[in-house]
mmCIF file of C-alpha atoms and ligand atoms in Angstrom:
data_model
loop_
_atom_site.group_PDB
_atom_site.id
_atom_site.type_symbol
_atom_site.label_atom_id
_atom_site.label_comp_id
_atom_site.label_asym_id
_atom_site.label_seq_id
_atom_site.Cartn_x
_atom_site.Cartn_y
_atom_site.Cartn_z
ATOM 1 C CA MET A 1 0.000 0.000 0.000
ATOM 2 C CA THR A 2 1.419 3.388 -0.969
ATOM 3 C CA ALA A 3 0.935 5.860 1.862
ATOM 4 C CA PRO A 4 -0.890 9.047 0.900
ATOM 5 C CA ASP A 5 1.289 12.119 0.460
ATOM 6 C CA PHE A 6 0.025 13.978 3.533
ATOM 7 C CA PRO A 7 2.331 17.031 3.240
ATOM 8 C CA ALA A 8 1.118 17.601 -0.336
ATOM 9 C CA LEU A 9 -2.527 17.169 0.701
ATOM 10 C CA ARG A 10 -2.027 19.581 3.591
ATOM 11 C CA ALA A 11 -0.371 22.176 1.352
ATOM 12 C CA ALA A 12 -3.210 21.941 -1.187
ATOM 13 C CA CYS A 13 -5.761 22.279 1.599
ATOM 14 C CA VAL A 14 -4.010 25.389 2.975
ATOM 15 C CA ASP A 15 -4.001 26.934 -0.512
ATOM 16 C CA GLU A 16 -7.715 26.250 -0.891
ATOM 17 C CA LEU A 17 -8.464 27.770 2.513
ATOM 18 C CA ALA A 18 -6.398 30.830 1.619
ATOM 19 C CA ALA A 19 -8.258 31.198 -1.678
ATOM 20 C CA ARG A 20 -11.523 31.126 0.266
ATOM 21 C CA GLY A 21 -10.307 33.928 2.530
ATOM 22 C CA CYS A 22 -10.309 31.738 5.648
ATOM 23 C CA PHE A 23 -7.029 33.227 6.939
ATOM 24 C CA ASP A 24 -7.939 36.851 6.308
ATOM 25 C CA ARG A 25 -8.605 37.650 9.979
ATOM 26 C CA ALA A 26 -5.813 35.503 11.407
ATOM 27 C CA PRO A 27 -2.899 35.230 8.971
ATOM 28 C CA TRP A 28 -0.946 33.281 11.635
ATOM 29 C CA ALA A 29 -3.434 30.431 11.211
ATOM 30 C CA ARG A 30 -2.099 29.712 7.717
ATOM 31 C CA GLU A 31 1.220 28.570 9.125
ATOM 32 C CA ALA A 32 -0.457 26.735 11.994
ATOM 33 C CA VAL A 33 -2.765 24.738 9.709
ATOM 34 C CA GLY A 34 0.216 24.014 7.456
ATOM 35 C CA GLU A 35 2.157 22.603 10.386
ATOM 36 C CA VAL A 36 -0.408 20.663 12.424
ATOM 37 C CA GLU A 37 -0.513 17.125 11.063
ATOM 38 C CA ARG A 38 -4.234 16.546 11.013
ATOM 39 C CA GLU A 39 -3.746 12.902 10.024
ATOM 40 C CA ARG A 40 -2.205 12.260 13.442
ATOM 41 C CA PHE A 41 -5.389 13.405 15.208
ATOM 42 C CA VAL A 42 -8.117 11.861 13.049
ATOM 43 C CA PRO A 43 -8.821 8.249 14.072
ATOM 44 C CA ARG A 44 -7.957 5.614 11.463
ATOM 45 C CA ASP A 45 -11.600 4.470 11.445
ATOM 46 C CA VAL A 46 -14.210 7.178 10.917
ATOM 47 C CA TRP A 47 -17.772 7.487 9.618
ATOM 48 C CA GLN A 48 -19.034 8.737 6.293
ATOM 49 C CA TRP A 49 -22.611 9.739 5.639
ATOM 50 C CA ALA A 50 -24.257 7.812 2.797
ATOM 51 C CA ARG A 51 -27.877 8.166 1.746
ATOM 52 C CA ASP A 52 -28.912 5.251 3.954
ATOM 53 C CA GLY A 53 -26.928 6.104 7.088
ATOM 54 C CA TYR A 54 -23.357 6.246 8.370
ATOM 55 C CA ARG A 55 -20.836 3.788 6.917
ATOM 56 C CA PRO A 56 -17.358 3.119 8.306
ATOM 57 C CA LEU A 57 -14.332 4.376 6.403
ATOM 58 C CA SER A 58 -11.045 2.744 7.302
ATOM 59 C CA TYR A 59 -7.542 3.971 6.553
ATOM 60 C CA GLU A 60 -6.389 0.354 6.252
ATOM 61 C CA GLU A 61 -8.899 -0.394 3.523
ATOM 62 C CA GLU A 62 -9.170 2.926 1.703
ATOM 63 C CA PRO A 63 -6.107 5.051 2.519
ATOM 64 C CA LYS A 64 -6.583 7.466 -0.383
ATOM 65 C CA GLU A 65 -10.208 8.180 0.397
ATOM 66 C CA TRP A 66 -9.455 8.481 4.114
ATOM 67 C CA ALA A 67 -6.687 11.002 3.405
ATOM 68 C CA ARG A 68 -8.935 12.958 1.037
ATOM 69 C CA VAL A 69 -11.619 13.182 3.713
ATOM 70 C CA VAL A 70 -9.114 14.263 6.370
ATOM 71 C CA TYR A 71 -7.881 17.151 4.213
ATOM 72 C CA ASP A 72 -11.237 18.194 2.775
ATOM 73 C CA PRO A 73 -11.184 21.925 3.629
ATOM 74 C CA VAL A 74 -14.943 22.323 3.960
ATOM 75 C CA LYS A 75 -16.240 19.097 5.506
ATOM 76 C CA ALA A 76 -16.102 17.766 9.040
ATOM 77 C CA VAL A 77 -14.921 14.189 9.615
ATOM 78 C CA VAL A 78 -17.415 12.279 11.720
ATOM 79 C CA THR A 79 -15.537 10.304 14.356
ATOM 80 C CA GLN A 80 -18.359 9.186 16.636
ATOM 81 C CA ILE A 81 -22.072 8.500 16.177
ATOM 82 C CA ASN A 82 -24.759 7.919 18.797
ATOM 83 C CA ASP A 83 -22.403 8.685 21.690
ATOM 84 C CA GLY A 84 -20.083 5.822 20.740
ATOM 85 C CA GLU A 85 -22.747 3.129 20.668
ATOM 86 C CA HIS A 86 -21.292 1.779 17.392
ATOM 87 C CA ASP A 87 -17.639 1.024 16.692
ATOM 88 C CA PRO A 88 -16.585 1.719 13.073
ATOM 89 C CA ARG A 89 -13.997 -1.069 13.322
ATOM 90 C CA THR A 90 -16.636 -3.734 13.876
ATOM 91 C CA THR A 91 -19.695 -2.288 12.126
ATOM 92 C CA LYS A 92 -20.359 -3.105 8.476
ATOM 93 C CA GLY A 93 -23.691 -1.793 7.370
ATOM 94 C CA PRO A 94 -25.192 1.681 7.376
ATOM 95 C CA VAL A 95 -26.140 2.959 10.823
ATOM 96 C CA GLY A 96 -28.792 5.591 11.431
ATOM 97 C CA GLY A 97 -28.557 8.228 14.114
ATOM 98 C CA ALA A 98 -26.613 11.344 14.816
ATOM 99 C CA ALA A 99 -22.986 12.409 14.735
ATOM 100 C CA THR A 100 -21.857 13.028 18.304
ATOM 101 C CA SER A 101 -18.211 13.906 17.669
ATOM 102 C CA SER A 102 -16.346 15.096 14.625
ATOM 103 C CA VAL A 103 -13.143 16.765 13.591
ATOM 104 C CA SER A 104 -14.494 20.155 12.591
ATOM 105 C CA ALA A 105 -14.197 21.381 8.996
ATOM 106 C CA LEU A 106 -11.082 23.495 8.520
ATOM 107 C CA ASP A 107 -12.856 26.423 6.872
ATOM 108 C CA ILE A 108 -15.005 27.156 9.927
ATOM 109 C CA VAL A 109 -12.111 26.307 12.270
ATOM 110 C CA CYS A 110 -10.033 29.033 10.597
ATOM 111 C CA VAL A 111 -12.899 31.522 10.552
ATOM 112 C CA LYS A 112 -13.279 30.924 14.294
ATOM 113 C CA LEU A 113 -9.567 31.386 14.903
ATOM 114 C CA GLY A 114 -9.940 34.697 13.096
ATOM 115 C CA HIS A 115 -12.745 35.876 15.353
ATOM 116 C CA LEU A 116 -11.138 34.624 18.559
ATOM 117 C CA GLY A 117 -8.473 37.340 18.634
ATOM 118 C CA LEU A 118 -5.982 34.948 20.210
ATOM 119 C CA GLU A 119 -2.584 36.436 21.048
ATOM 120 C CA PRO A 120 0.666 34.743 22.092
ATOM 121 C CA GLY A 121 0.608 34.173 25.853
ATOM 122 C CA HIS A 122 -3.197 34.163 26.121
ATOM 123 C CA LYS A 123 -4.706 31.476 28.327
ATOM 124 C CA VAL A 124 -7.437 29.750 26.367
ATOM 125 C CA LEU A 125 -10.126 27.226 27.270
ATOM 126 C CA ASP A 126 -11.281 24.979 24.406
ATOM 127 C CA ILE A 127 -14.658 23.293 25.018
ATOM 128 C CA GLY A 128 -15.220 20.007 23.162
ATOM 129 C CA ALA A 129 -11.717 18.602 22.662
ATOM 130 C CA GLY A 130 -12.883 15.887 20.233
ATOM 131 C CA SER A 131 -9.749 14.759 18.395
ATOM 132 C CA GLY A 132 -7.569 17.399 20.095
ATOM 133 C CA VAL A 133 -6.613 19.033 16.797
ATOM 134 C CA ASN A 134 -8.173 22.408 17.655
ATOM 135 C CA ALA A 135 -6.170 22.491 20.892
ATOM 136 C CA ALA A 136 -3.024 21.902 18.812
ATOM 137 C CA LEU A 137 -3.877 24.853 16.565
ATOM 138 C CA LEU A 138 -4.583 27.053 19.592
ATOM 139 C CA GLU A 139 -1.279 26.058 21.144
ATOM 140 C CA ARG A 140 0.576 27.111 17.994
ATOM 141 C CA ARG A 141 -0.596 30.649 18.719
ATOM 142 C CA ALA A 142 -1.004 30.854 22.498
ATOM 143 C CA GLY A 143 2.112 28.850 23.294
ATOM 144 C CA PRO A 144 2.801 25.684 25.309
ATOM 145 C CA GLY A 145 1.141 25.596 28.729
ATOM 146 C CA ASN A 146 -1.593 28.080 27.809
ATOM 147 C CA VAL A 147 -4.248 25.751 26.394
ATOM 148 C CA VAL A 148 -6.779 23.746 28.398
ATOM 149 C CA THR A 149 -9.252 21.596 26.506
ATOM 150 C CA ILE A 150 -12.241 19.765 27.984
ATOM 151 C CA GLU A 151 -14.171 16.824 26.557
ATOM 152 C CA VAL A 152 -17.262 15.192 28.055
ATOM 153 C CA ASP A 153 -16.674 11.755 26.510
ATOM 154 C CA GLU A 154 -14.076 9.779 28.447
ATOM 155 C CA ALA A 155 -12.793 7.688 25.518
ATOM 156 C CA LEU A 156 -12.433 10.782 23.332
ATOM 157 C CA ALA A 157 -10.707 12.730 26.104
ATOM 158 C CA ASP A 158 -8.187 9.885 26.569
ATOM 159 C CA GLN A 159 -7.533 9.729 22.827
ATOM 160 C CA ALA A 160 -7.111 13.502 22.539
ATOM 161 C CA ALA A 161 -4.659 13.536 25.461
ATOM 162 C CA ARG A 162 -2.633 10.714 23.926
ATOM 163 C CA LYS A 163 -2.563 12.255 20.469
ATOM 164 C CA LEU A 164 -1.626 15.706 21.675
ATOM 165 C CA ARG A 165 1.196 14.269 23.774
ATOM 166 C CA THR A 166 2.498 12.067 20.964
ATOM 167 C CA ALA A 167 2.449 14.989 18.530
ATOM 168 C CA GLY A 168 4.460 17.074 20.996
ATOM 169 C CA TYR A 169 1.795 19.431 22.356
ATOM 170 C CA ALA A 170 1.499 20.453 26.007
ATOM 171 C CA ALA A 171 -2.247 21.247 26.041
ATOM 172 C CA ARG A 172 -3.963 19.981 29.187
ATOM 173 C CA VAL A 173 -6.918 17.692 28.489
ATOM 174 C CA VAL A 174 -9.679 17.508 31.094
ATOM 175 C CA CYS A 175 -12.511 14.987 30.955
ATOM 176 C CA GLY A 176 -15.720 16.616 32.167
ATOM 177 C CA ASP A 177 -18.721 18.739 31.333
ATOM 178 C CA GLY A 178 -17.504 21.840 29.526
ATOM 179 C CA GLU A 179 -20.534 23.749 30.799
ATOM 180 C CA MET A 180 -18.765 23.809 34.152
ATOM 181 C CA GLY A 181 -15.582 25.166 32.557
ATOM 182 C CA VAL A 182 -12.251 24.319 34.202
ATOM 183 C CA ALA A 183 -12.176 26.344 37.411
ATOM 184 C CA ASP A 184 -8.596 25.522 38.369
ATOM 185 C CA GLY A 185 -7.309 26.883 35.049
ATOM 186 C CA ALA A 186 -9.179 30.209 35.300
ATOM 187 C CA PRO A 187 -9.068 33.059 34.605
ATOM 188 C CA PHE A 188 -8.926 32.594 30.836
ATOM 189 C CA ASP A 189 -8.389 35.310 28.243
ATOM 190 C CA ARG A 190 -10.351 33.373 25.651
ATOM 191 C CA LEU A 191 -12.946 30.597 25.668
ATOM 192 C CA VAL A 192 -13.814 28.845 22.435
ATOM 193 C CA CYS A 193 -16.492 26.214 22.145
ATOM 194 C CA THR A 194 -16.689 23.656 19.330
ATOM 195 C CA ALA A 195 -20.276 22.613 20.049
ATOM 196 C CA SER A 196 -23.463 24.650 19.838
ATOM 197 C CA ALA A 197 -24.987 26.271 22.925
ATOM 198 C CA ARG A 198 -28.581 27.375 23.557
ATOM 199 C CA SER A 199 -27.537 29.486 26.537
ATOM 200 C CA ILE A 200 -24.249 30.721 27.944
ATOM 201 C CA PRO A 201 -23.272 28.697 31.015
ATOM 202 C CA ARG A 202 -22.590 30.777 34.128
ATOM 203 C CA ALA A 203 -19.144 29.174 34.596
ATOM 204 C CA TRP A 204 -17.992 30.562 31.244
ATOM 205 C CA ARG A 205 -18.750 34.115 32.343
ATOM 206 C CA GLU A 206 -17.118 33.502 35.707
ATOM 207 C CA GLN A 207 -13.956 31.899 34.338
ATOM 208 C CA VAL A 208 -13.185 34.337 31.530
ATOM 209 C CA ARG A 209 -11.559 37.527 32.781
ATOM 210 C CA PRO A 210 -13.359 40.848 32.337
ATOM 211 C CA GLY A 211 -12.553 42.075 28.842
ATOM 212 C CA GLY A 212 -11.889 38.509 27.679
ATOM 213 C CA SER A 213 -13.926 36.807 24.951
ATOM 214 C CA ILE A 214 -16.239 33.837 24.590
ATOM 215 C CA LEU A 215 -16.641 32.497 21.051
ATOM 216 C CA THR A 216 -19.301 29.864 20.539
ATOM 217 C CA PRO A 217 -21.875 28.587 18.088
ATOM 218 C CA TYR A 218 -25.185 29.648 19.617
ATOM 219 C CA GLY A 219 -28.689 28.985 18.440
ATOM 220 C CA THR A 220 -32.107 27.511 18.808
ATOM 221 C CA LEU A 221 -33.505 24.084 18.024
ATOM 222 C CA PHE A 222 -35.365 25.568 15.052
ATOM 223 C CA SER A 223 -32.421 26.611 12.888
ATOM 224 C CA ALA A 224 -28.684 26.302 12.456
ATOM 225 C CA SER A 225 -26.607 28.317 14.883
ATOM 226 C CA GLY A 226 -24.791 31.605 14.542
ATOM 227 C CA LEU A 227 -21.241 32.188 15.667
ATOM 228 C CA LEU A 228 -21.451 34.438 18.708
ATOM 229 C CA ARG A 229 -18.574 36.493 20.096
ATOM 230 C CA LEU A 230 -19.159 37.887 23.578
ATOM 231 C CA THR A 231 -17.018 40.170 25.683
ATOM 232 C CA VAL A 232 -17.203 39.492 29.406
ATOM 233 C CA GLY A 233 -17.944 42.493 31.634
ATOM 234 C CA GLU A 234 -16.594 43.421 35.081
ATOM 235 C CA ASP A 235 -19.822 42.374 36.773
ATOM 236 C CA GLY A 236 -20.380 38.885 35.360
ATOM 237 C CA THR A 237 -22.293 40.143 32.348
ATOM 238 C CA ALA A 238 -21.422 39.307 28.746
ATOM 239 C CA GLU A 239 -22.393 41.019 25.525
ATOM 240 C CA GLY A 240 -21.599 40.752 21.847
ATOM 241 C CA ARG A 241 -22.697 40.064 18.316
ATOM 242 C CA PHE A 242 -23.228 37.173 15.995
ATOM 243 C CA VAL A 243 -20.328 37.350 13.575
ATOM 244 C CA ASP A 244 -21.059 34.505 11.164
ATOM 245 C CA ILE A 245 -23.049 31.333 10.756
ATOM 246 C CA ALA A 246 -21.772 28.148 12.366
ATOM 247 C CA SER A 247 -23.430 24.780 12.159
ATOM 248 C CA TYR A 248 -22.273 22.489 14.972
ATOM 249 C CA MET A 249 -23.552 19.564 17.000
ATOM 250 C CA TRP A 250 -25.089 20.551 20.337
ATOM 251 C CA LEU A 251 -23.359 20.558 23.658
ATOM 252 C CA ARG A 252 -24.634 17.378 25.282
ATOM 253 C CA GLY A 253 -26.840 19.217 27.757
ATOM 254 C CA HIS A 254 -28.346 21.433 25.026
ATOM 255 C CA ARG A 255 -29.732 18.737 22.727
ATOM 256 C CA ALA A 256 -33.420 18.681 21.821
ATOM 257 C CA PRO A 257 -35.583 17.177 24.539
ATOM 258 C CA GLY A 258 -36.791 13.690 23.611
ATOM 259 C CA GLY A 259 -40.394 12.567 23.652
ATOM 260 C CA ARG A 260 -43.384 13.499 21.582
ATOM 261 C CA PRO A 261 -45.948 16.280 21.764
ATOM 262 C CA PRO A 262 -48.684 15.350 24.299
ATOM 263 C CA ARG A 263 -51.541 16.150 21.862
ATOM 264 C CA ASP A 264 -54.180 16.065 24.591
ATOM 265 C CA GLY A 265 -55.605 19.610 24.593
ATOM 266 C CA ALA A 266 -58.616 20.914 22.698
ATOM 267 C CA GLU A 267 -57.997 21.153 18.949
ATOM 268 C CA ARG A 268 -58.305 24.617 17.377
ATOM 269 C CA LEU A 269 -58.846 24.444 13.617
ATOM 270 C CA SER A 270 -58.412 27.332 11.196
ATOM 271 C CA ALA A 271 -57.127 28.340 7.785
ATOM 272 C CA SER A 272 -53.566 29.588 7.568
ATOM 273 C CA ALA A 273 -53.194 33.324 7.021
ATOM 274 C CA ALA A 274 -50.202 32.727 4.729
ATOM 275 C CA ASP A 275 -48.703 30.053 2.503
ATOM 276 C CA PRO A 276 -46.514 27.808 4.727
ATOM 277 C CA ASP A 277 -44.081 27.252 1.841
ATOM 278 C CA LYS A 278 -43.447 30.998 1.749
ATOM 279 C CA VAL A 279 -43.254 31.395 5.530
ATOM 280 C CA LEU A 280 -40.845 28.481 5.873
ATOM 281 C CA ASP A 281 -39.026 29.004 2.588
ATOM 282 C CA GLY A 282 -35.657 27.802 3.847
ATOM 283 C CA ASP A 283 -34.210 31.311 4.179
ATOM 284 C CA TRP A 284 -31.555 30.774 6.773
ATOM 285 C CA ASN A 285 -31.819 34.287 8.204
ATOM 286 C CA ALA A 286 -35.593 34.052 8.502
ATOM 287 C CA ASP A 287 -35.324 30.743 10.341
ATOM 288 C CA PHE A 288 -32.727 32.219 12.682
ATOM 289 C CA ALA A 289 -35.177 34.993 13.618
ATOM 290 C CA ILE A 290 -38.154 32.645 13.968
ATOM 291 C CA GLY A 291 -36.148 30.339 16.224
ATOM 292 C CA HIS A 292 -35.298 33.188 18.573
ATOM 293 C CA LEU A 293 -38.772 34.728 18.534
ATOM 294 C CA VAL A 294 -40.785 31.544 19.073
ATOM 295 C CA SER A 295 -39.139 30.036 22.126
ATOM 296 C CA GLY A 296 -38.559 26.293 22.194
ATOM 297 C CA LEU A 297 -39.833 25.786 18.638
ATOM 298 C CA THR A 298 -38.907 22.622 16.745
ATOM 299 C CA MET A 299 -40.225 21.590 13.349
ATOM 300 C CA ARG A 300 -40.628 18.379 11.413
ATOM 301 C CA ARG A 301 -41.845 18.059 7.833
ATOM 302 C CA VAL A 302 -44.100 15.182 6.825
ATOM 303 C CA THR A 303 -43.769 14.527 3.100
ATOM 304 C CA GLY A 304 -45.641 11.282 2.367
ATOM 305 C CA GLY A 305 -49.230 11.842 1.147
ATOM 306 C CA SER A 306 -50.302 15.328 2.126
ATOM 307 C CA ARG A 307 -47.371 17.588 2.960
ATOM 308 C CA ARG A 308 -47.539 18.928 6.502
ATOM 309 C CA VAL A 309 -45.383 20.872 8.903
ATOM 310 C CA LEU A 310 -45.453 19.766 12.550
ATOM 311 C CA LEU A 311 -44.426 22.273 15.206
ATOM 312 C CA TRP A 312 -43.785 21.661 18.888
ATOM 313 C CA ASP A 313 -42.469 23.778 21.747
ATOM 314 C CA GLY A 314 -41.085 20.832 23.712
ATOM 315 C CA ARG A 315 -43.855 21.288 26.279
ATOM 316 C CA GLN A 316 -47.636 21.371 25.915
ATOM 317 C CA SER A 317 -48.166 23.144 22.594
ATOM 318 C CA PHE A 318 -48.367 21.555 19.168
ATOM 319 C CA ALA A 319 -49.413 22.611 15.658
ATOM 320 C CA SER A 320 -49.888 20.778 12.403
ATOM 321 C CA VAL A 321 -50.123 22.803 9.187
ATOM 322 C CA CYS A 322 -51.190 21.529 5.784
ATOM 323 C CA CYS A 323 -48.832 22.956 3.127
ATOM 324 C CA ASP A 324 -51.023 22.474 0.031
ATOM 325 C CA ALA A 325 -54.628 23.361 0.936
ATOM 326 C CA TRP A 326 -53.385 25.922 3.464
ATOM 327 C CA ASP A 327 -56.281 28.362 2.988
ATOM 328 C CA GLU A 328 -58.986 25.820 3.804
ATOM 329 C CA ALA A 329 -60.802 26.207 7.123
ATOM 330 C CA ASP A 330 -59.231 23.132 8.760
ATOM 331 C CA SER A 331 -55.683 23.315 7.355
ATOM 332 C CA VAL A 332 -54.125 24.408 10.662
ATOM 333 C CA LEU A 333 -54.579 22.451 13.868
ATOM 334 C CA GLN A 334 -53.244 24.024 17.066
ATOM 335 C CA GLN A 335 -53.289 22.564 20.564
ATOM 336 C CA GLY A 336 -52.038 23.618 23.962
ATOM 337 C CA PRO A 337 -51.592 26.982 25.661
ATOM 338 C CA ARG A 338 -49.612 28.492 22.751
ATOM 339 C CA SER A 339 -50.727 28.881 19.151
ATOM 340 C CA LEU A 340 -47.440 27.922 17.569
ATOM 341 C CA TRP A 341 -48.405 28.503 13.946
ATOM 342 C CA ASP A 342 -49.765 31.978 14.768
ATOM 343 C CA GLU A 343 -46.524 32.747 16.617
ATOM 344 C CA THR A 344 -44.486 31.493 13.655
ATOM 345 C CA LEU A 345 -46.455 33.690 11.235
ATOM 346 C CA ALA A 346 -45.954 36.707 13.497
ATOM 347 C CA ALA A 347 -42.235 35.987 13.787
ATOM 348 C CA ARG A 348 -41.805 35.729 10.029
ATOM 349 C CA ALA A 349 -43.814 38.960 9.546
ATOM 350 C CA TRP A 350 -41.576 40.717 12.095
ATOM 351 C CA TRP A 351 -38.470 39.612 10.193
ATOM 352 C CA ASP A 352 -39.935 40.812 6.873
ATOM 353 C CA GLU A 353 -40.952 44.165 8.443
ATOM 354 C CA GLN A 354 -37.445 44.704 9.836
ATOM 355 C CA GLY A 355 -36.031 44.518 6.291
ATOM 356 C CA ARG A 356 -35.024 40.851 6.497
ATOM 357 C CA PRO A 357 -31.968 41.338 8.712
ATOM 358 C CA GLU A 358 -28.992 39.063 8.332
ATOM 359 C CA ILE A 359 -27.450 37.292 11.278
ATOM 360 C CA THR A 360 -24.638 39.793 11.824
ATOM 361 C CA ARG A 361 -27.222 42.410 12.842
ATOM 362 C CA TYR A 362 -28.150 40.433 15.951
ATOM 363 C CA GLY A 363 -26.437 40.276 19.277
ATOM 364 C CA LEU A 364 -26.881 38.838 22.753
ATOM 365 C CA SER A 365 -26.635 40.370 26.209
ATOM 366 C CA VAL A 366 -26.402 38.145 29.267
ATOM 367 C CA THR A 367 -27.126 39.826 32.598
ATOM 368 C CA ALA A 368 -25.230 39.035 35.800
ATOM 369 C CA ASP A 369 -28.284 36.953 36.841
ATOM 370 C CA GLY A 370 -28.062 34.916 33.655
ATOM 371 C CA GLU A 371 -30.995 36.420 31.736
ATOM 372 C CA HIS A 372 -30.389 36.208 27.994
ATOM 373 C CA HIS A 373 -31.617 39.013 25.696
ATOM 374 C CA VAL A 374 -31.254 38.671 21.943
ATOM 375 C CA TRP A 375 -31.307 42.062 20.180
ATOM 376 C CA LEU A 376 -31.280 43.583 16.735
ATOM 377 C CA ASP A 377 -28.560 46.159 15.966
ATOM 378 C CA ALA A 378 -28.153 47.340 19.569
ATOM 379 C CA PRO A 379 -28.878 46.070 23.093
ATOM 380 C CA GLU A 380 -31.565 48.790 23.424
ATOM 381 C CA ASN A 381 -33.565 47.013 20.731
ATOM 382 C CA PRO A 382 -34.365 43.556 22.155
ATOM 383 C CA LEU A 383 -36.334 41.099 20.053
ATOM 384 C CA PRO A 384 -40.012 41.018 21.011
ATOM 385 C CA GLY A 385 -40.200 38.195 23.520
ATOM 386 C CA GLY A 386 -36.459 37.643 23.056
ATOM 387 C CA VAL A 387 -35.694 36.927 26.707
ATOM 388 C CA VAL A 388 -34.717 33.350 27.488
HETATM 389 C C1 SAM B 401 -17.457 19.143 16.829
HETATM 390 S S1 SAM B 401 -16.866 18.056 17.999
HETATM 391 C C2 SAM B 401 -15.205 18.436 18.387
HETATM 392 C C3 SAM B 401 -14.395 19.223 17.539
HETATM 393 C C4 SAM B 401 -12.946 19.208 17.952
HETATM 394 N N1 SAM B 401 -12.560 20.500 18.378
HETATM 395 C C5 SAM B 401 -12.130 18.690 16.808
HETATM 396 O O1 SAM B 401 -11.973 19.422 15.813
HETATM 397 O O2 SAM B 401 -11.710 17.562 16.856
HETATM 398 C C6 SAM B 401 -17.676 18.575 19.499
HETATM 399 C C7 SAM B 401 -17.194 17.833 20.707
HETATM 400 O O3 SAM B 401 -17.818 18.423 21.841
HETATM 401 C C8 SAM B 401 -17.977 17.407 22.795
HETATM 402 N N2 SAM B 401 -18.952 17.864 23.788
HETATM 403 C C9 SAM B 401 -20.303 17.941 23.683
HETATM 404 N N3 SAM B 401 -20.837 18.425 24.807
HETATM 405 C C10 SAM B 401 -19.806 18.672 25.645
HETATM 406 C C11 SAM B 401 -19.720 19.172 26.960
HETATM 407 N N4 SAM B 401 -20.823 19.513 27.644
HETATM 408 N N5 SAM B 401 -18.503 19.294 27.510
HETATM 409 C C12 SAM B 401 -17.374 18.947 26.840
HETATM 410 N N6 SAM B 401 -17.396 18.448 25.595
HETATM 411 C C13 SAM B 401 -18.592 18.318 24.999
HETATM 412 C C14 SAM B 401 -18.431 16.217 21.974
HETATM 413 O O4 SAM B 401 -18.253 15.001 22.667
HETATM 414 C C15 SAM B 401 -17.541 16.360 20.747
HETATM 415 O O5 SAM B 401 -16.364 15.613 20.879
#
């Protein structure tokens, strides 16, 4: 077997990232990505999504494809599914479920490094160690002894620690819940999270020094997340803007609640006031606004037979909307204390009325008590109902 030419693949990947402007905010990252041997961090057996589920991809069996996947500049490499329930070394067929750890795609990794504002000598906390490769990149900038990385999954934390050590990095790997931070490493100048949050844990605000930054994917269950950069205040507050989009898996404690809508309240039937296909037209910015305006909202589309949209708030309220005959008197069914379709229509109308703002016009303020306020353009302009 001829081994793949990893240095050549890495160089080509760096060139592609540069052409995409991924190093524009942090030119130092170009050298770092060119030097960190990603193939040392990615496990030899990973998962690849096929139409029918995840299939294992092994370096031993397909070294060229494995190497291509490792140095794909825009795709994450899935390294764990269903919290490690399946082992890619012993699984043959396609497996359904969800990715629960991955080596993040290099384009978003570099964009994040750009927004982090990391300087040599900064102490940085990396939440979600995964393979450990992000900690290696951080160490290239911050310097040995300045990086702490935390991973909730014990097997992954052990692997990351081993790989970092073998590759010559000094980053400290902690196994634990990143929502609690790493108190004995605080205060940090920077905190970067590689999983999506639905709220900012108190420990993050307490463990980052005033004036320091928190950079994390942040969102709602309804839409993909935005990349949020907060500055921590003197008094335990934090405030900042969404700077980009960022689609990540959830922090373990922020995943969607399981279960099904209770469906036991009185049914309220009506026509829809607008075409559901136009309200939920896949505009990413519209969905971002709807998700923040209609708290707890999740959506599922039913495509077989009559097309419907099912909405749930994770509690007592449920709605089912018919997408084709939407103006007929019984096309919308709503149950529970909230009228979720009416709220969704109002949220979409608000977004249209505001001139269809893009994500970078929003920001978040977190009070010392932990109240979260999402705002448009300035903290004085909170979203209607935008308090979590
Ligand atoms: C996108 S992956 C890791 C990316 C990693 N930086 C890399 O490039 O290899 C997110 C990781 O966050 C971890 N994670 C999820 N919730 C966590 C939590 N509460 N505390 C620490 N780690 C968590 C997952 O187990 C997963 O390994």
